[in-house]
């Protein structure tokens, strides 16, 4: 069903006929999986697990605009709990994960959660062939990708004591103060 198949266009039409809310005419991996589950359930049903509790693969239009808020919420968690402030690369321990999870339980797992996204999917942007969805105006895909990449980059850089202060500036990286994100006027009483 993939682009290497001589029947790629045919599979796109078939998928769209089976999945009426499929936005794009080309065959894609998610639609192919759903097609196989619907048409060959006996063969594939026991071999495929569909995650339904965690917003595993978030649509970029839903996520990119929330990245500053997510960053601020995580910073407030770290302001209130010294255990969550890591500056240098280190092995992540079970204690660290358990301490963070206590705060993240409030976030939930579904769409609209303020957990950091695991995957941001840029469906419709088509950066390789340039045939992006006309609903996305101007540079919205490029801007969204830059913000998402810098957001993810910050999660790695932070472990080494750096970050991008602005998600729209990939070239600027600044050091993170030792006790970041605590500000002078913030007590350490909790989140």
PDB file of C-alpha atoms in Angstrom:
ATOM      1  CA  UNK A   1       0.000   0.000   0.000  1.00  0.00           C
ATOM      2  CA  UNK A   2       3.058   2.264   0.215  1.00  0.00           C
ATOM      3  CA  UNK A   3       4.483   4.644  -2.385  1.00  0.00           C
ATOM      4  CA  UNK A   4       6.779   1.950  -3.790  1.00  0.00           C
ATOM      5  CA  UNK A   5       3.736  -0.080  -4.865  1.00  0.00           C
ATOM      6  CA  UNK A   6       2.541   0.230  -8.492  1.00  0.00           C
ATOM      7  CA  UNK A   7      -0.985   0.299  -7.016  1.00  0.00           C
ATOM      8  CA  UNK A   8      -0.306   3.173  -4.595  1.00  0.00           C
ATOM      9  CA  UNK A   9      -2.977   5.470  -6.073  1.00  0.00           C
ATOM     10  CA  UNK A  10      -5.507   2.630  -6.145  1.00  0.00           C
ATOM     11  CA  UNK A  11      -4.893   1.922  -2.433  1.00  0.00           C
ATOM     12  CA  UNK A  12      -5.456   5.583  -1.643  1.00  0.00           C
ATOM     13  CA  UNK A  13      -8.869   5.450  -3.352  1.00  0.00           C
ATOM     14  CA  UNK A  14      -9.757   2.194  -1.566  1.00  0.00           C
ATOM     15  CA  UNK A  15      -8.758   3.566   1.835  1.00  0.00           C
ATOM     16  CA  UNK A  16     -10.727   6.736   1.256  1.00  0.00           C
ATOM     17  CA  UNK A  17     -13.829   4.728   0.299  1.00  0.00           C
ATOM     18  CA  UNK A  18     -13.557   2.699   3.524  1.00  0.00           C
ATOM     19  CA  UNK A  19     -12.564   5.644   5.757  1.00  0.00           C
ATOM     20  CA  UNK A  20     -14.853   8.556   4.816  1.00  0.00           C
ATOM     21  CA  UNK A  21     -13.103  11.068   7.129  1.00  0.00           C
ATOM     22  CA  UNK A  22      -9.651  10.399   5.596  1.00  0.00           C
ATOM     23  CA  UNK A  23      -8.416  13.859   4.634  1.00  0.00           C
ATOM     24  CA  UNK A  24      -5.771  13.061   2.014  1.00  0.00           C
ATOM     25  CA  UNK A  25      -6.181  10.955  -1.135  1.00  0.00           C
ATOM     26  CA  UNK A  26      -2.813   9.175  -0.906  1.00  0.00           C
ATOM     27  CA  UNK A  27      -2.442   5.883   0.937  1.00  0.00           C
ATOM     28  CA  UNK A  28      -0.713   6.224   4.318  1.00  0.00           C
ATOM     29  CA  UNK A  29       0.489   3.905   7.066  1.00  0.00           C
ATOM     30  CA  UNK A  30      -2.256   4.716   9.581  1.00  0.00           C
ATOM     31  CA  UNK A  31      -5.036   4.173   7.035  1.00  0.00           C
ATOM     32  CA  UNK A  32      -3.392   0.961   5.831  1.00  0.00           C
ATOM     33  CA  UNK A  33      -3.358  -0.376   9.389  1.00  0.00           C
ATOM     34  CA  UNK A  34      -7.023   0.461   9.953  1.00  0.00           C
ATOM     35  CA  UNK A  35      -7.889  -1.070   6.573  1.00  0.00           C
ATOM     36  CA  UNK A  36      -6.161  -4.326   7.546  1.00  0.00           C
ATOM     37  CA  UNK A  37      -7.972  -4.390  10.890  1.00  0.00           C
ATOM     38  CA  UNK A  38     -11.330  -3.859   9.219  1.00  0.00           C
ATOM     39  CA  UNK A  39     -10.873  -6.226   6.281  1.00  0.00           C
ATOM     40  CA  UNK A  40      -8.600  -8.939   7.706  1.00  0.00           C
ATOM     41  CA  UNK A  41      -9.358  -8.885  11.427  1.00  0.00           C
ATOM     42  CA  UNK A  42      -8.871 -12.649  11.882  1.00  0.00           C
ATOM     43  CA  UNK A  43      -5.383 -12.503  10.380  1.00  0.00           C
ATOM     44  CA  UNK A  44      -4.128  -9.259  11.993  1.00  0.00           C
ATOM     45  CA  UNK A  45      -6.391  -8.495  14.958  1.00  0.00           C
ATOM     46  CA  UNK A  46      -4.413 -10.405  17.606  1.00  0.00           C
ATOM     47  CA  UNK A  47      -1.093  -9.056  16.310  1.00  0.00           C
ATOM     48  CA  UNK A  48      -1.936  -5.348  16.495  1.00  0.00           C
ATOM     49  CA  UNK A  49      -2.372  -3.222  19.606  1.00  0.00           C
ATOM     50  CA  UNK A  50      -3.947   0.191  19.257  1.00  0.00           C
ATOM     51  CA  UNK A  51      -3.040   2.569  22.083  1.00  0.00           C
ATOM     52  CA  UNK A  52      -6.080   4.476  23.207  1.00  0.00           C
ATOM     53  CA  UNK A  53      -5.111   6.063  26.523  1.00  0.00           C
ATOM     54  CA  UNK A  54      -2.018   8.049  25.590  1.00  0.00           C
ATOM     55  CA  UNK A  55      -1.969  10.766  22.924  1.00  0.00           C
ATOM     56  CA  UNK A  56       0.996   9.028  21.327  1.00  0.00           C
ATOM     57  CA  UNK A  57       1.083  10.768  17.988  1.00  0.00           C
ATOM     58  CA  UNK A  58      -0.237  14.300  18.238  1.00  0.00           C
ATOM     59  CA  UNK A  59      -1.386  16.312  15.265  1.00  0.00           C
ATOM     60  CA  UNK A  60       0.857  19.355  14.912  1.00  0.00           C
ATOM     61  CA  UNK A  61      -1.991  21.871  14.686  1.00  0.00           C
ATOM     62  CA  UNK A  62      -3.193  20.699  18.122  1.00  0.00           C
ATOM     63  CA  UNK A  63       0.265  20.740  19.738  1.00  0.00           C
ATOM     64  CA  UNK A  64       2.492  23.501  18.336  1.00  0.00           C
ATOM     65  CA  UNK A  65       0.429  26.318  19.833  1.00  0.00           C
ATOM     66  CA  UNK A  66       0.575  24.767  23.309  1.00  0.00           C
ATOM     67  CA  UNK A  67       4.358  24.333  23.572  1.00  0.00           C
ATOM     68  CA  UNK A  68       4.997  27.590  25.437  1.00  0.00           C
ATOM     69  CA  UNK A  69       2.269  26.704  27.958  1.00  0.00           C
ATOM     70  CA  UNK A  70       3.656  23.191  28.424  1.00  0.00           C
ATOM     71  CA  UNK A  71       7.134  24.631  28.997  1.00  0.00           C
ATOM     72  CA  UNK A  72       5.762  27.061  31.593  1.00  0.00           C
ATOM     73  CA  UNK A  73       3.840  24.321  33.433  1.00  0.00           C
ATOM     74  CA  UNK A  74       6.950  22.130  33.619  1.00  0.00           C
ATOM     75  CA  UNK A  75       8.977  25.132  34.833  1.00  0.00           C
ATOM     76  CA  UNK A  76       6.424  25.731  37.627  1.00  0.00           C
ATOM     77  CA  UNK A  77       6.691  22.061  38.627  1.00  0.00           C
ATOM     78  CA  UNK A  78      10.473  22.377  38.796  1.00  0.00           C
ATOM     79  CA  UNK A  79      10.280  25.660  40.720  1.00  0.00           C
ATOM     80  CA  UNK A  80       8.258  23.941  43.391  1.00  0.00           C
ATOM     81  CA  UNK A  81      10.207  20.706  43.670  1.00  0.00           C
ATOM     82  CA  UNK A  82      14.010  20.773  43.804  1.00  0.00           C
ATOM     83  CA  UNK A  83      14.207  17.052  42.871  1.00  0.00           C
ATOM     84  CA  UNK A  84      12.915  17.846  39.377  1.00  0.00           C
ATOM     85  CA  UNK A  85      15.722  20.305  38.535  1.00  0.00           C
ATOM     86  CA  UNK A  86      18.440  18.567  36.552  1.00  0.00           C
ATOM     87  CA  UNK A  87      21.192  20.566  34.943  1.00  0.00           C
ATOM     88  CA  UNK A  88      23.802  18.091  33.716  1.00  0.00           C
ATOM     89  CA  UNK A  89      23.515  14.802  31.904  1.00  0.00           C
ATOM     90  CA  UNK A  90      22.872  11.981  34.293  1.00  0.00           C
ATOM     91  CA  UNK A  91      21.213   8.625  34.364  1.00  0.00           C
ATOM     92  CA  UNK A  92      17.507   9.120  34.950  1.00  0.00           C
ATOM     93  CA  UNK A  93      16.528   7.210  38.043  1.00  0.00           C
ATOM     94  CA  UNK A  94      13.253   5.681  39.066  1.00  0.00           C
ATOM     95  CA  UNK A  95      12.974   8.277  41.824  1.00  0.00           C
ATOM     96  CA  UNK A  96      13.164  11.134  39.323  1.00  0.00           C
ATOM     97  CA  UNK A  97      10.438   9.604  37.152  1.00  0.00           C
ATOM     98  CA  UNK A  98       8.232   8.888  40.163  1.00  0.00           C
ATOM     99  CA  UNK A  99       8.655  12.460  41.442  1.00  0.00           C
ATOM    100  CA  UNK A 100       7.673  13.936  38.070  1.00  0.00           C
ATOM    101  CA  UNK A 101       4.793  11.493  37.563  1.00  0.00           C
ATOM    102  CA  UNK A 102       3.187  12.655  40.812  1.00  0.00           C
ATOM    103  CA  UNK A 103       2.685  16.057  39.147  1.00  0.00           C
ATOM    104  CA  UNK A 104       1.850  14.698  35.700  1.00  0.00           C
ATOM    105  CA  UNK A 105      -1.078  12.575  36.900  1.00  0.00           C
ATOM    106  CA  UNK A 106      -3.123  15.774  36.823  1.00  0.00           C
ATOM    107  CA  UNK A 107      -2.233  16.256  33.149  1.00  0.00           C
ATOM    108  CA  UNK A 108      -3.986  13.163  31.834  1.00  0.00           C
ATOM    109  CA  UNK A 109      -2.907  11.274  28.739  1.00  0.00           C
ATOM    110  CA  UNK A 110      -5.358  12.195  26.007  1.00  0.00           C
ATOM    111  CA  UNK A 111      -5.778  14.996  23.550  1.00  0.00           C
ATOM    112  CA  UNK A 112      -5.442  18.302  25.352  1.00  0.00           C
ATOM    113  CA  UNK A 113      -3.033  16.891  27.943  1.00  0.00           C
ATOM    114  CA  UNK A 114      -0.220  19.208  29.006  1.00  0.00           C
ATOM    115  CA  UNK A 115       2.324  16.386  29.049  1.00  0.00           C
ATOM    116  CA  UNK A 116       5.235  16.895  26.687  1.00  0.00           C
ATOM    117  CA  UNK A 117       4.233  15.322  23.359  1.00  0.00           C
ATOM    118  CA  UNK A 118       5.985  12.082  22.452  1.00  0.00           C
ATOM    119  CA  UNK A 119       5.559  12.503  18.689  1.00  0.00           C
ATOM    120  CA  UNK A 120       4.316  15.555  16.809  1.00  0.00           C
ATOM    121  CA  UNK A 121       2.961  14.416  13.459  1.00  0.00           C
ATOM    122  CA  UNK A 122       3.036  16.953  10.623  1.00  0.00           C
ATOM    123  CA  UNK A 123       0.298  15.360   8.541  1.00  0.00           C
ATOM    124  CA  UNK A 124      -0.426  17.327   5.398  1.00  0.00           C
ATOM    125  CA  UNK A 125       2.736  19.440   5.410  1.00  0.00           C
ATOM    126  CA  UNK A 126       4.524  17.257   2.841  1.00  0.00           C
ATOM    127  CA  UNK A 127       7.879  19.094   3.153  1.00  0.00           C
ATOM    128  CA  UNK A 128       9.615  16.758   0.685  1.00  0.00           C
ATOM    129  CA  UNK A 129       7.318  17.231  -2.290  1.00  0.00           C
ATOM    130  CA  UNK A 130       5.907  20.651  -1.404  1.00  0.00           C
ATOM    131  CA  UNK A 131       2.312  19.601  -2.084  1.00  0.00           C
ATOM    132  CA  UNK A 132       1.037  20.559   1.352  1.00  0.00           C
ATOM    133  CA  UNK A 133      -2.595  20.891   2.290  1.00  0.00           C
ATOM    134  CA  UNK A 134      -3.848  24.267   0.994  1.00  0.00           C
ATOM    135  CA  UNK A 135      -5.609  24.796   4.349  1.00  0.00           C
ATOM    136  CA  UNK A 136      -2.194  25.549   5.883  1.00  0.00           C
ATOM    137  CA  UNK A 137      -1.425  29.123   4.991  1.00  0.00           C
ATOM    138  CA  UNK A 138       1.977  30.607   4.216  1.00  0.00           C
ATOM    139  CA  UNK A 139       4.838  29.274   6.302  1.00  0.00           C
ATOM    140  CA  UNK A 140       2.681  27.638   8.979  1.00  0.00           C
ATOM    141  CA  UNK A 141       4.211  24.168   8.428  1.00  0.00           C
ATOM    142  CA  UNK A 142       7.790  25.452   8.451  1.00  0.00           C
ATOM    143  CA  UNK A 143       7.158  27.592  11.521  1.00  0.00           C
ATOM    144  CA  UNK A 144       5.403  24.724  13.296  1.00  0.00           C
ATOM    145  CA  UNK A 145       8.256  22.328  12.508  1.00  0.00           C
ATOM    146  CA  UNK A 146      10.872  24.771  13.758  1.00  0.00           C
ATOM    147  CA  UNK A 147       8.975  25.286  17.023  1.00  0.00           C
ATOM    148  CA  UNK A 148       8.498  21.526  17.500  1.00  0.00           C
ATOM    149  CA  UNK A 149      12.146  20.723  16.763  1.00  0.00           C
ATOM    150  CA  UNK A 150      13.413  23.405  19.162  1.00  0.00           C
ATOM    151  CA  UNK A 151      10.922  22.247  21.810  1.00  0.00           C
ATOM    152  CA  UNK A 152      12.291  18.696  21.538  1.00  0.00           C
ATOM    153  CA  UNK A 153      15.854  19.996  21.335  1.00  0.00           C
ATOM    154  CA  UNK A 154      15.330  21.873  24.612  1.00  0.00           C
ATOM    155  CA  UNK A 155      14.488  18.626  26.393  1.00  0.00           C
ATOM    156  CA  UNK A 156      17.899  17.226  25.420  1.00  0.00           C
ATOM    157  CA  UNK A 157      19.900  20.448  25.760  1.00  0.00           C
ATOM    158  CA  UNK A 158      18.466  21.035  29.225  1.00  0.00           C
ATOM    159  CA  UNK A 159      20.253  17.936  30.543  1.00  0.00           C
ATOM    160  CA  UNK A 160      23.544  19.537  29.512  1.00  0.00           C
ATOM    161  CA  UNK A 161      22.754  22.957  30.982  1.00  0.00           C
ATOM    162  CA  UNK A 162      21.526  24.765  27.848  1.00  0.00           C
ATOM    163  CA  UNK A 163      18.310  25.696  26.062  1.00  0.00           C
ATOM    164  CA  UNK A 164      16.826  27.690  23.215  1.00  0.00           C
ATOM    165  CA  UNK A 165      15.281  30.735  24.961  1.00  0.00           C
ATOM    166  CA  UNK A 166      12.893  31.180  22.016  1.00  0.00           C
ATOM    167  CA  UNK A 167      11.369  28.304  20.050  1.00  0.00           C
ATOM    168  CA  UNK A 168      11.611  30.296  16.818  1.00  0.00           C
ATOM    169  CA  UNK A 169      15.387  30.752  17.010  1.00  0.00           C
ATOM    170  CA  UNK A 170      17.265  27.520  16.322  1.00  0.00           C
ATOM    171  CA  UNK A 171      20.670  29.156  16.188  1.00  0.00           C
ATOM    172  CA  UNK A 172      20.605  30.754  19.652  1.00  0.00           C
ATOM    173  CA  UNK A 173      21.388  28.528  22.634  1.00  0.00           C
ATOM    174  CA  UNK A 174      22.006  29.953  26.097  1.00  0.00           C
ATOM    175  CA  UNK A 175      23.259  28.435  29.347  1.00  0.00           C
ATOM    176  CA  UNK A 176      20.743  27.509  32.013  1.00  0.00           C
ATOM    177  CA  UNK A 177      21.478  28.901  35.508  1.00  0.00           C
ATOM    178  CA  UNK A 178      22.445  26.281  38.101  1.00  0.00           C
ATOM    179  CA  UNK A 179      19.126  26.396  40.004  1.00  0.00           C
ATOM    180  CA  UNK A 180      16.949  27.016  36.945  1.00  0.00           C
ATOM    181  CA  UNK A 181      13.991  27.613  36.791  1.00  0.00           C
ATOM    182  CA  UNK A 182      13.800  29.097  40.307  1.00  0.00           C
ATOM    183  CA  UNK A 183      13.446  32.871  40.315  1.00  0.00           C
ATOM    184  CA  UNK A 184      14.374  35.058  43.267  1.00  0.00           C
ATOM    185  CA  UNK A 185      10.742  35.690  44.251  1.00  0.00           C
ATOM    186  CA  UNK A 186       9.623  32.043  44.253  1.00  0.00           C
ATOM    187  CA  UNK A 187       9.551  29.985  47.414  1.00  0.00           C
ATOM    188  CA  UNK A 188      10.308  26.279  47.406  1.00  0.00           C
ATOM    189  CA  UNK A 189       7.129  25.200  49.131  1.00  0.00           C
ATOM    190  CA  UNK A 190       5.668  23.163  46.295  1.00  0.00           C
ATOM    191  CA  UNK A 191       3.771  23.306  43.020  1.00  0.00           C
TER     192      UNK A 191
END
